[in-house]
Coordinates of C-alpha atoms (C1' of nucleotides) in Angstrom, one line a residue:
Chain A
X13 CA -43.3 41.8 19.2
X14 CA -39.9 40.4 18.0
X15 CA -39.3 38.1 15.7
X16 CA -35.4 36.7 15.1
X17 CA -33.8 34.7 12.6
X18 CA -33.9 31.8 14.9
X19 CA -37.4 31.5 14.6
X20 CA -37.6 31.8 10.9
X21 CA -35.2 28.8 10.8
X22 CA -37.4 26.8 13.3
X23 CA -40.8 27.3 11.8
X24 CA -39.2 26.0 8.4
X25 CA -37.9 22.9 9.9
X26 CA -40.1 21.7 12.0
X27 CA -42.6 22.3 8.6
X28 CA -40.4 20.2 6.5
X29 CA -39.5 17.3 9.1
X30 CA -42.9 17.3 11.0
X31 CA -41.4 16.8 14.5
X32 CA -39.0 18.6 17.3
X33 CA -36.8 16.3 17.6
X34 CA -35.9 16.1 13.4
X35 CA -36.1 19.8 13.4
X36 CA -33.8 20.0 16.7
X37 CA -31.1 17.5 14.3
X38 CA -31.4 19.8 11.5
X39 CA -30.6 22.8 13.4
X40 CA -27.8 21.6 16.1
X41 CA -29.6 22.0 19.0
X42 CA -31.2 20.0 21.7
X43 CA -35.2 19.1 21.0
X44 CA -35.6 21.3 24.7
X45 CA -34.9 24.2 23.3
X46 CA -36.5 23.5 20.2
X47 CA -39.7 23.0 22.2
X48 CA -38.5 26.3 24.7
X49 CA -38.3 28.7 21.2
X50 CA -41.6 27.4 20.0
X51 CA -43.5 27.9 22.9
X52 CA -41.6 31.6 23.0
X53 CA -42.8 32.4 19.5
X54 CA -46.4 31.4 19.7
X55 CA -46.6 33.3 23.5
X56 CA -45.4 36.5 21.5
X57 CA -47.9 36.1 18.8
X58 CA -50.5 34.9 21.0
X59 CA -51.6 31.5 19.7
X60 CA -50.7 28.0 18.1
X61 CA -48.3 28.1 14.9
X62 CA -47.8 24.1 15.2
X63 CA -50.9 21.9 16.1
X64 CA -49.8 18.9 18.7
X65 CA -51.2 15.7 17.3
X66 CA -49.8 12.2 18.7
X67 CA -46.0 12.9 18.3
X68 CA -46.4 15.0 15.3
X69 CA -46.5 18.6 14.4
X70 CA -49.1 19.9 12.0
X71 CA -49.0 23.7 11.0
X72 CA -52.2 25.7 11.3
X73 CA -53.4 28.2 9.1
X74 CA -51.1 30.9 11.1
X75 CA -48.4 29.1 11.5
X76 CA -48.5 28.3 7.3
X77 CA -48.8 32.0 6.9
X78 CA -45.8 32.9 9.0
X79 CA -43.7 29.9 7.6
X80 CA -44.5 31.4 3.7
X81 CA -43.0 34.6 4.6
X82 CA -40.2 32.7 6.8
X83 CA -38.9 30.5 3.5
X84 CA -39.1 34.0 1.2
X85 CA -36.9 35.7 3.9
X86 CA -34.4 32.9 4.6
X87 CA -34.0 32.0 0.6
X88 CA -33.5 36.0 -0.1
X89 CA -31.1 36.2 3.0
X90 CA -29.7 32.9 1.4
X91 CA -29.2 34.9 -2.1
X92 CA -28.0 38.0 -0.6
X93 CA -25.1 36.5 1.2
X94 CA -23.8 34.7 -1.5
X95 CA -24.0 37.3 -4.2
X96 CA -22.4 39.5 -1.3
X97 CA -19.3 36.6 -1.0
X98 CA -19.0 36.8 -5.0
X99 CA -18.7 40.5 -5.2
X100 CA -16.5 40.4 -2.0
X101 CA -14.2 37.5 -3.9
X102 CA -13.8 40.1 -7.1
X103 CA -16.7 38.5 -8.8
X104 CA -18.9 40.2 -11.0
X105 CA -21.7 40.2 -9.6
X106 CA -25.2 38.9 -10.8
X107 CA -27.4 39.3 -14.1
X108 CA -31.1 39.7 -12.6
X109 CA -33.7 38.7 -15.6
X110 CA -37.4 38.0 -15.4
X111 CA -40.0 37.4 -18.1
X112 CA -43.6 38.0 -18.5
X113 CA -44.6 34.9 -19.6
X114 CA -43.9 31.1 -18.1
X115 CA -43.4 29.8 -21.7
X116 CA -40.1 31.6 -22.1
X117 CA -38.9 29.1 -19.3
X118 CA -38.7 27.2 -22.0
X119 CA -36.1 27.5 -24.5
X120 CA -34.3 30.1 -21.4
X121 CA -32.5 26.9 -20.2
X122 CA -30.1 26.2 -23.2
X123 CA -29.4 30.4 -22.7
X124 CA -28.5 30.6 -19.4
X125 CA -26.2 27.4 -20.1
X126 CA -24.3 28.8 -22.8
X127 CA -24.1 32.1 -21.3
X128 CA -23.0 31.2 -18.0
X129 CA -20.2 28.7 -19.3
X130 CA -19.3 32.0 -21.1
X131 CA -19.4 34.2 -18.0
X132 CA -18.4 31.9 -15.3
X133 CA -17.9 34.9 -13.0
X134 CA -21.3 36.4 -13.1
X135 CA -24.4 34.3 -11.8
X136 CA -28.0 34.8 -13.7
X137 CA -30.9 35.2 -11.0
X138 CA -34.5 34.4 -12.0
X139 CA -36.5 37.2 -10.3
X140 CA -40.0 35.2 -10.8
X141 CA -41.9 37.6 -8.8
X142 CA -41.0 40.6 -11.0
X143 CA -42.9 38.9 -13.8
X144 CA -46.1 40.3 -13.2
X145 CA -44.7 43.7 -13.6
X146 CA -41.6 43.6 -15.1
X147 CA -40.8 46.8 -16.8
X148 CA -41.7 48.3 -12.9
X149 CA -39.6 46.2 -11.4
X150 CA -36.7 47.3 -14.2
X151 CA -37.8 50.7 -13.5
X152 CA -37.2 50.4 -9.3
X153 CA -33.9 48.1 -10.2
X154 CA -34.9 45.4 -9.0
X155 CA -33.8 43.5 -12.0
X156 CA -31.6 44.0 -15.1
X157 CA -33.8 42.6 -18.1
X158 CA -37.6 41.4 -18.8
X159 CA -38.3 39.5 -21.8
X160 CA -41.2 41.1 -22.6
X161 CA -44.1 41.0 -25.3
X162 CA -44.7 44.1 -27.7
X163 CA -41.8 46.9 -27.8
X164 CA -41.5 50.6 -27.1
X165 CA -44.6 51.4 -29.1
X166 CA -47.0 49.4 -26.9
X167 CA -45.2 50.7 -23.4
X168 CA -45.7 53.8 -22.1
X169 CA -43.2 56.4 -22.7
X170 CA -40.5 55.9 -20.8
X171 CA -36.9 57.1 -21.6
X172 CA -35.4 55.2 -18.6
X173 CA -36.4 52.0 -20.4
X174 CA -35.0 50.4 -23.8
X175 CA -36.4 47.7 -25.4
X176 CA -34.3 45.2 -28.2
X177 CA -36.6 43.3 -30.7
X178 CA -35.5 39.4 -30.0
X179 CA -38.0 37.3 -32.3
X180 CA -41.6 37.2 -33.9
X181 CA -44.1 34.0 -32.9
X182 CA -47.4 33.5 -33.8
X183 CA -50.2 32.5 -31.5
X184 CA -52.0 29.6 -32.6
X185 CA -55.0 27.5 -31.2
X186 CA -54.2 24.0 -30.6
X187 CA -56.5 21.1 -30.8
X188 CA -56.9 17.3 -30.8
X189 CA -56.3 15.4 -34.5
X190 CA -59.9 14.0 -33.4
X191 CA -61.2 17.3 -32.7
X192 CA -64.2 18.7 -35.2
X193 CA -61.9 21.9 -35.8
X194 CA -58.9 19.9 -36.5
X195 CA -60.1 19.8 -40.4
X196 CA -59.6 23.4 -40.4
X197 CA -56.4 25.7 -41.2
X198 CA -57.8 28.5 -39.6
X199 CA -60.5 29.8 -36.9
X200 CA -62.4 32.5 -36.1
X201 CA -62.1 34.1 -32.9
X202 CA -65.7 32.7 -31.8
X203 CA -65.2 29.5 -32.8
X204 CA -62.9 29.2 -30.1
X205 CA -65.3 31.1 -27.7
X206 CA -67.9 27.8 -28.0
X207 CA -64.9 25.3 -26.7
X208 CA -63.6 24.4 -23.4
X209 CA -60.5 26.6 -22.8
X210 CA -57.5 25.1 -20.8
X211 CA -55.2 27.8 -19.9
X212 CA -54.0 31.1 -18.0
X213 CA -57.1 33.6 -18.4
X214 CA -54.7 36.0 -18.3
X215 CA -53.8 35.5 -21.4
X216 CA -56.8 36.2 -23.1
X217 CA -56.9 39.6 -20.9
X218 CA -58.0 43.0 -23.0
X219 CA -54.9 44.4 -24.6
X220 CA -53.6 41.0 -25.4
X221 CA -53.5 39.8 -29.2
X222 CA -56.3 36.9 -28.3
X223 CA -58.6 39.1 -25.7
X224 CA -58.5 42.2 -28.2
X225 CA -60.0 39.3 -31.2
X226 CA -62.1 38.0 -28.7
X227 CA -63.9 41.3 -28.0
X228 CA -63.7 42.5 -31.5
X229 CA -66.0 39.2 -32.3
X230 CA -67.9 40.4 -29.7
X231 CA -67.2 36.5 -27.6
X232 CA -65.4 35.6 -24.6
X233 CA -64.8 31.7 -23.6
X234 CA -67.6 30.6 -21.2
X235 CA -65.9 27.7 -20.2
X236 CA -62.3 28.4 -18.6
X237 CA -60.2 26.3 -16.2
X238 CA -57.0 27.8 -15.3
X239 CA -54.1 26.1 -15.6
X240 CA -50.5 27.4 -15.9
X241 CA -48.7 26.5 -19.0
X242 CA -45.9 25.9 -17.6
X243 CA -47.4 23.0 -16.0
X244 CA -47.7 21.4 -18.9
X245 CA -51.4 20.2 -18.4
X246 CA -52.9 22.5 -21.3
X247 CA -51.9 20.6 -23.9
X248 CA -52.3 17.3 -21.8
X249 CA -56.0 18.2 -22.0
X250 CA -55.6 19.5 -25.5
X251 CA -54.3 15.5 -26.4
X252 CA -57.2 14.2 -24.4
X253 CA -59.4 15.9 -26.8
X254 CA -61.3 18.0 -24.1
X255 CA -60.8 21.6 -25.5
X256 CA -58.7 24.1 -26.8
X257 CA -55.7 25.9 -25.6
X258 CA -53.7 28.9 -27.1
X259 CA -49.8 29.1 -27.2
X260 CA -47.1 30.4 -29.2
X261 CA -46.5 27.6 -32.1
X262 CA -42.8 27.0 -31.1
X263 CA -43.9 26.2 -27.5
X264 CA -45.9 22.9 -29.0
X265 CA -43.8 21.9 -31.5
X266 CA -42.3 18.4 -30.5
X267 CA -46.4 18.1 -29.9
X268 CA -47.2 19.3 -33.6
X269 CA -44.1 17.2 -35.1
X270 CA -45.4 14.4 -33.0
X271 CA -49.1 14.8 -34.4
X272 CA -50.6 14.6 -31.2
X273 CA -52.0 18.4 -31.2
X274 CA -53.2 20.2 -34.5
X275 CA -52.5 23.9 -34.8
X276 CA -54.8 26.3 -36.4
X277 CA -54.5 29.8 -37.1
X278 CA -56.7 33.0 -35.2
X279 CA -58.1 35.0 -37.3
X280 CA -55.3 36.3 -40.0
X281 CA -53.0 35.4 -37.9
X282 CA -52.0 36.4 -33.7
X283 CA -48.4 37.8 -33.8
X284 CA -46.2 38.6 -30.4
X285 CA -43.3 40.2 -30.9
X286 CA -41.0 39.6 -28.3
X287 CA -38.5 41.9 -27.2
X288 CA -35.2 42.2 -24.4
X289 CA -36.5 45.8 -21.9
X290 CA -33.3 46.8 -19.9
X291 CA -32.6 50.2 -18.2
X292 CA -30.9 52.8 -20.2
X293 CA -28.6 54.0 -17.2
X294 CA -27.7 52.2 -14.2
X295 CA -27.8 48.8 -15.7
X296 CA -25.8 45.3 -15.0
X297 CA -23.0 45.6 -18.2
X298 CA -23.9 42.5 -18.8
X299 CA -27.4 42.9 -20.6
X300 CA -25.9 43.4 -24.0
X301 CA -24.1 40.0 -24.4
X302 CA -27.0 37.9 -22.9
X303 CA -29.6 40.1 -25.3
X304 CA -26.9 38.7 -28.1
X305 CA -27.2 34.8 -26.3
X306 CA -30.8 34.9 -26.9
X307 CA -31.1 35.8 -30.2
X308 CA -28.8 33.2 -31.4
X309 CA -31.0 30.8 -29.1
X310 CA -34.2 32.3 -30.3
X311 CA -36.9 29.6 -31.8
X312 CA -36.0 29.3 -35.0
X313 CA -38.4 31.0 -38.5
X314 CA -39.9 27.2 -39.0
X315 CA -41.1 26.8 -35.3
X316 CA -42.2 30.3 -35.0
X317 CA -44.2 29.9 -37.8
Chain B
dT14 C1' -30.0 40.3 35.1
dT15 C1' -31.4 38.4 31.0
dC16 C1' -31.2 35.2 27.4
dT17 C1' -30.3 30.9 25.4
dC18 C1' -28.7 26.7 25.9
dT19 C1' -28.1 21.6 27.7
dG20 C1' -29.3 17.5 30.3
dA21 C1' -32.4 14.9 33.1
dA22 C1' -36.9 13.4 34.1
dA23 C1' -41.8 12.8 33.4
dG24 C1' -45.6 11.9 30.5
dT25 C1' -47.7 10.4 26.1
dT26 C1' -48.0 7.9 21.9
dT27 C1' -46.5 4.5 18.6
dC28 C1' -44.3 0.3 17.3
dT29 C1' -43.1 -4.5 17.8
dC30 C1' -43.9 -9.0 19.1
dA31 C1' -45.3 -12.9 21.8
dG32 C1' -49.4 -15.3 23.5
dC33 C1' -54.1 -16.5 22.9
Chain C
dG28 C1' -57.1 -11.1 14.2
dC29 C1' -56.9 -9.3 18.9
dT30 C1' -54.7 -8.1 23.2
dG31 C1' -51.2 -6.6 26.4
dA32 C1' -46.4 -5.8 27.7
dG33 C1' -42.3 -3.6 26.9
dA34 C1' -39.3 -0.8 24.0
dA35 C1' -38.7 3.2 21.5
dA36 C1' -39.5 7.9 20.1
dC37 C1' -41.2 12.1 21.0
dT38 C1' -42.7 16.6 23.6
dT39 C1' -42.6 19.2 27.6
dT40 C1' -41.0 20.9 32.0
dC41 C1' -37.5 22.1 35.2
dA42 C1' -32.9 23.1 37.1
dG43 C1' -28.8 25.0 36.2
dA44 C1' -24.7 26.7 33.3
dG45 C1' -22.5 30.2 30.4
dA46 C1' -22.2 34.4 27.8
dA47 C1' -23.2 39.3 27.2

DNA sequence: TTCTCTGAAAGTTTCTCAGC
DNA sequence: GCTGAGAAACTTTCAGAGAA
């Protein structure tokens, strides 16, 4: 069993533009051999990729399987070759970050703009899959810096890793003005148990600031639908006054300024301390003076709480 | 010889439109 | 609104050409 590039880039088209023939246009090539390649592939792995209905190709389950992995190995290919065209044209190469946490995505963008009119030379790479464990992924070099939460004292020892405190933010529990809780300053841990909770369960995991209060109250929430921040539909259900979320304060803010969500505190107070992990040897020189872009971009004392 | 391509032709399905 | 004819669009198959 082979499979070749071609194939990668026919799977992807004919999945975007549904037919042969539009995949055929995309790729410079006659819809024959389109059809000839297809028919090649799915002999070699022994079954249908693309279902045949009326003049239209649907993708089965296999075929959406193999045309996943197809679009990961095209867009790396994609990436290599042009960071391989920089550093061939005397460029500097490429700043690889990640973060742990989807909120960071937002306050990153004015960063990476101010950085990168500053460093026109070297290109800043999202590595989005290193997220889930991105002091490993700094470790095996796959990236340059993870914005991380905590600092060296909550990582394992490590001297191959260094980590550069960035900013403090609280983590408060946000609610409807018309919500019963909305009259309070502050909750307790199982007060928040009893609501509906719109959000990323991870990030009431043990070892996290909310799942180590939860447990110490002896609660968990009951009533969980997972939703990624990032998405934005936490606090969309937070307006609609059906539940609670839990978010850094600086991440609501036009919300909180806006009234439309009411903040309360956890406890005496949830704290993250954020902080810049990049390798100690080996490292892209360019760590320090985008560590130094962040913290003049960091959310400011009176949104952090 | 093998692989990959093109072009022609056949067959299928959808679209459009006139006629009822 | 329904039906049928013709056009258009599409996939598939086949024969043959060109490159390695």
């Amino acid at each position: 069993m082979r499979l070749d590039l071609r194939h990668l880039h026919l799977l992807v088209a004919i999945d975007d533009l549904g037919s042969l023939h539009a995949a055929a246009r995309r790729l410079h090539l006659s819809a024959s051999a389109l059809s000839l390649q297809l028919r090649d592939l799915e002999d070699r792995l022994g079954g249908q990729l693309f279902e045949r209905r009326w003049r239209r190709l649907h993708v089965t389950p296999a075929g959406r399987r193999l045309t996943h992995t197809a679009r990961a190995v095209l867009a790396d290919l994609a990436r290599a070759e042009a960071e391989t065209r920089l550093l061939l044209a005397g460029h500097t190469g490429t700043l690889r970050i990640t973060t742990a946490c989807m909120q960071t995505y937002h306050w990153l963008p004015p960063v990476l703009e101010s950085w990168s009119r500053a460093h026109p030379d070297t290109q800043v790479s999202i590595v989005g899959e290193a997220g889930v464990a991105p002091l490993d992924a700094l470790r095996d070099g796959a990236i340059d810096l993870a914005l991380v939460v905590g600092d060296a004292g909550d990582a394992p020892s490590d001297d191959r890793v260094q980590f550069t405190p960035l900013f403090r933010d609280e983590l408060v529990a946000l609610v409807s003005p018309r919500h019963p809780l909305a009259r309070r300053r502050q909750v307790r841990a199982r007060d928040l148990a009893a609501e509906a909770y719109w959000g990323a369960p991870d990030s009431f995991a043990p070892g996290t600031p909310l799942g180590d209060t939860l447990a110490a109250d002896g609660v968990s929430f009951t009533r969980v639908t997972p939703l990624a921040y990032a998405s934005g539909a936490p606090l969309e259900m937070v307006r609609a006054n059906l539940g609670v979320t839990v978010c850094p304060r600086w991440f609501a803010e036009p919300d909180l300024a806006r009234r439309e969500v009411v903040a309360l505190r956890i406890g005496g107070g949830l704290w993250l301390d954020w902080s810049a992990a990049t390798a100690r040897a080996g490292g892209s020189p360019h760590t320090a003076s985008f560590i130094a872009e962040m913290k003049r971009h960091r959310p400011t004392p009176s949104a952090a709480g």
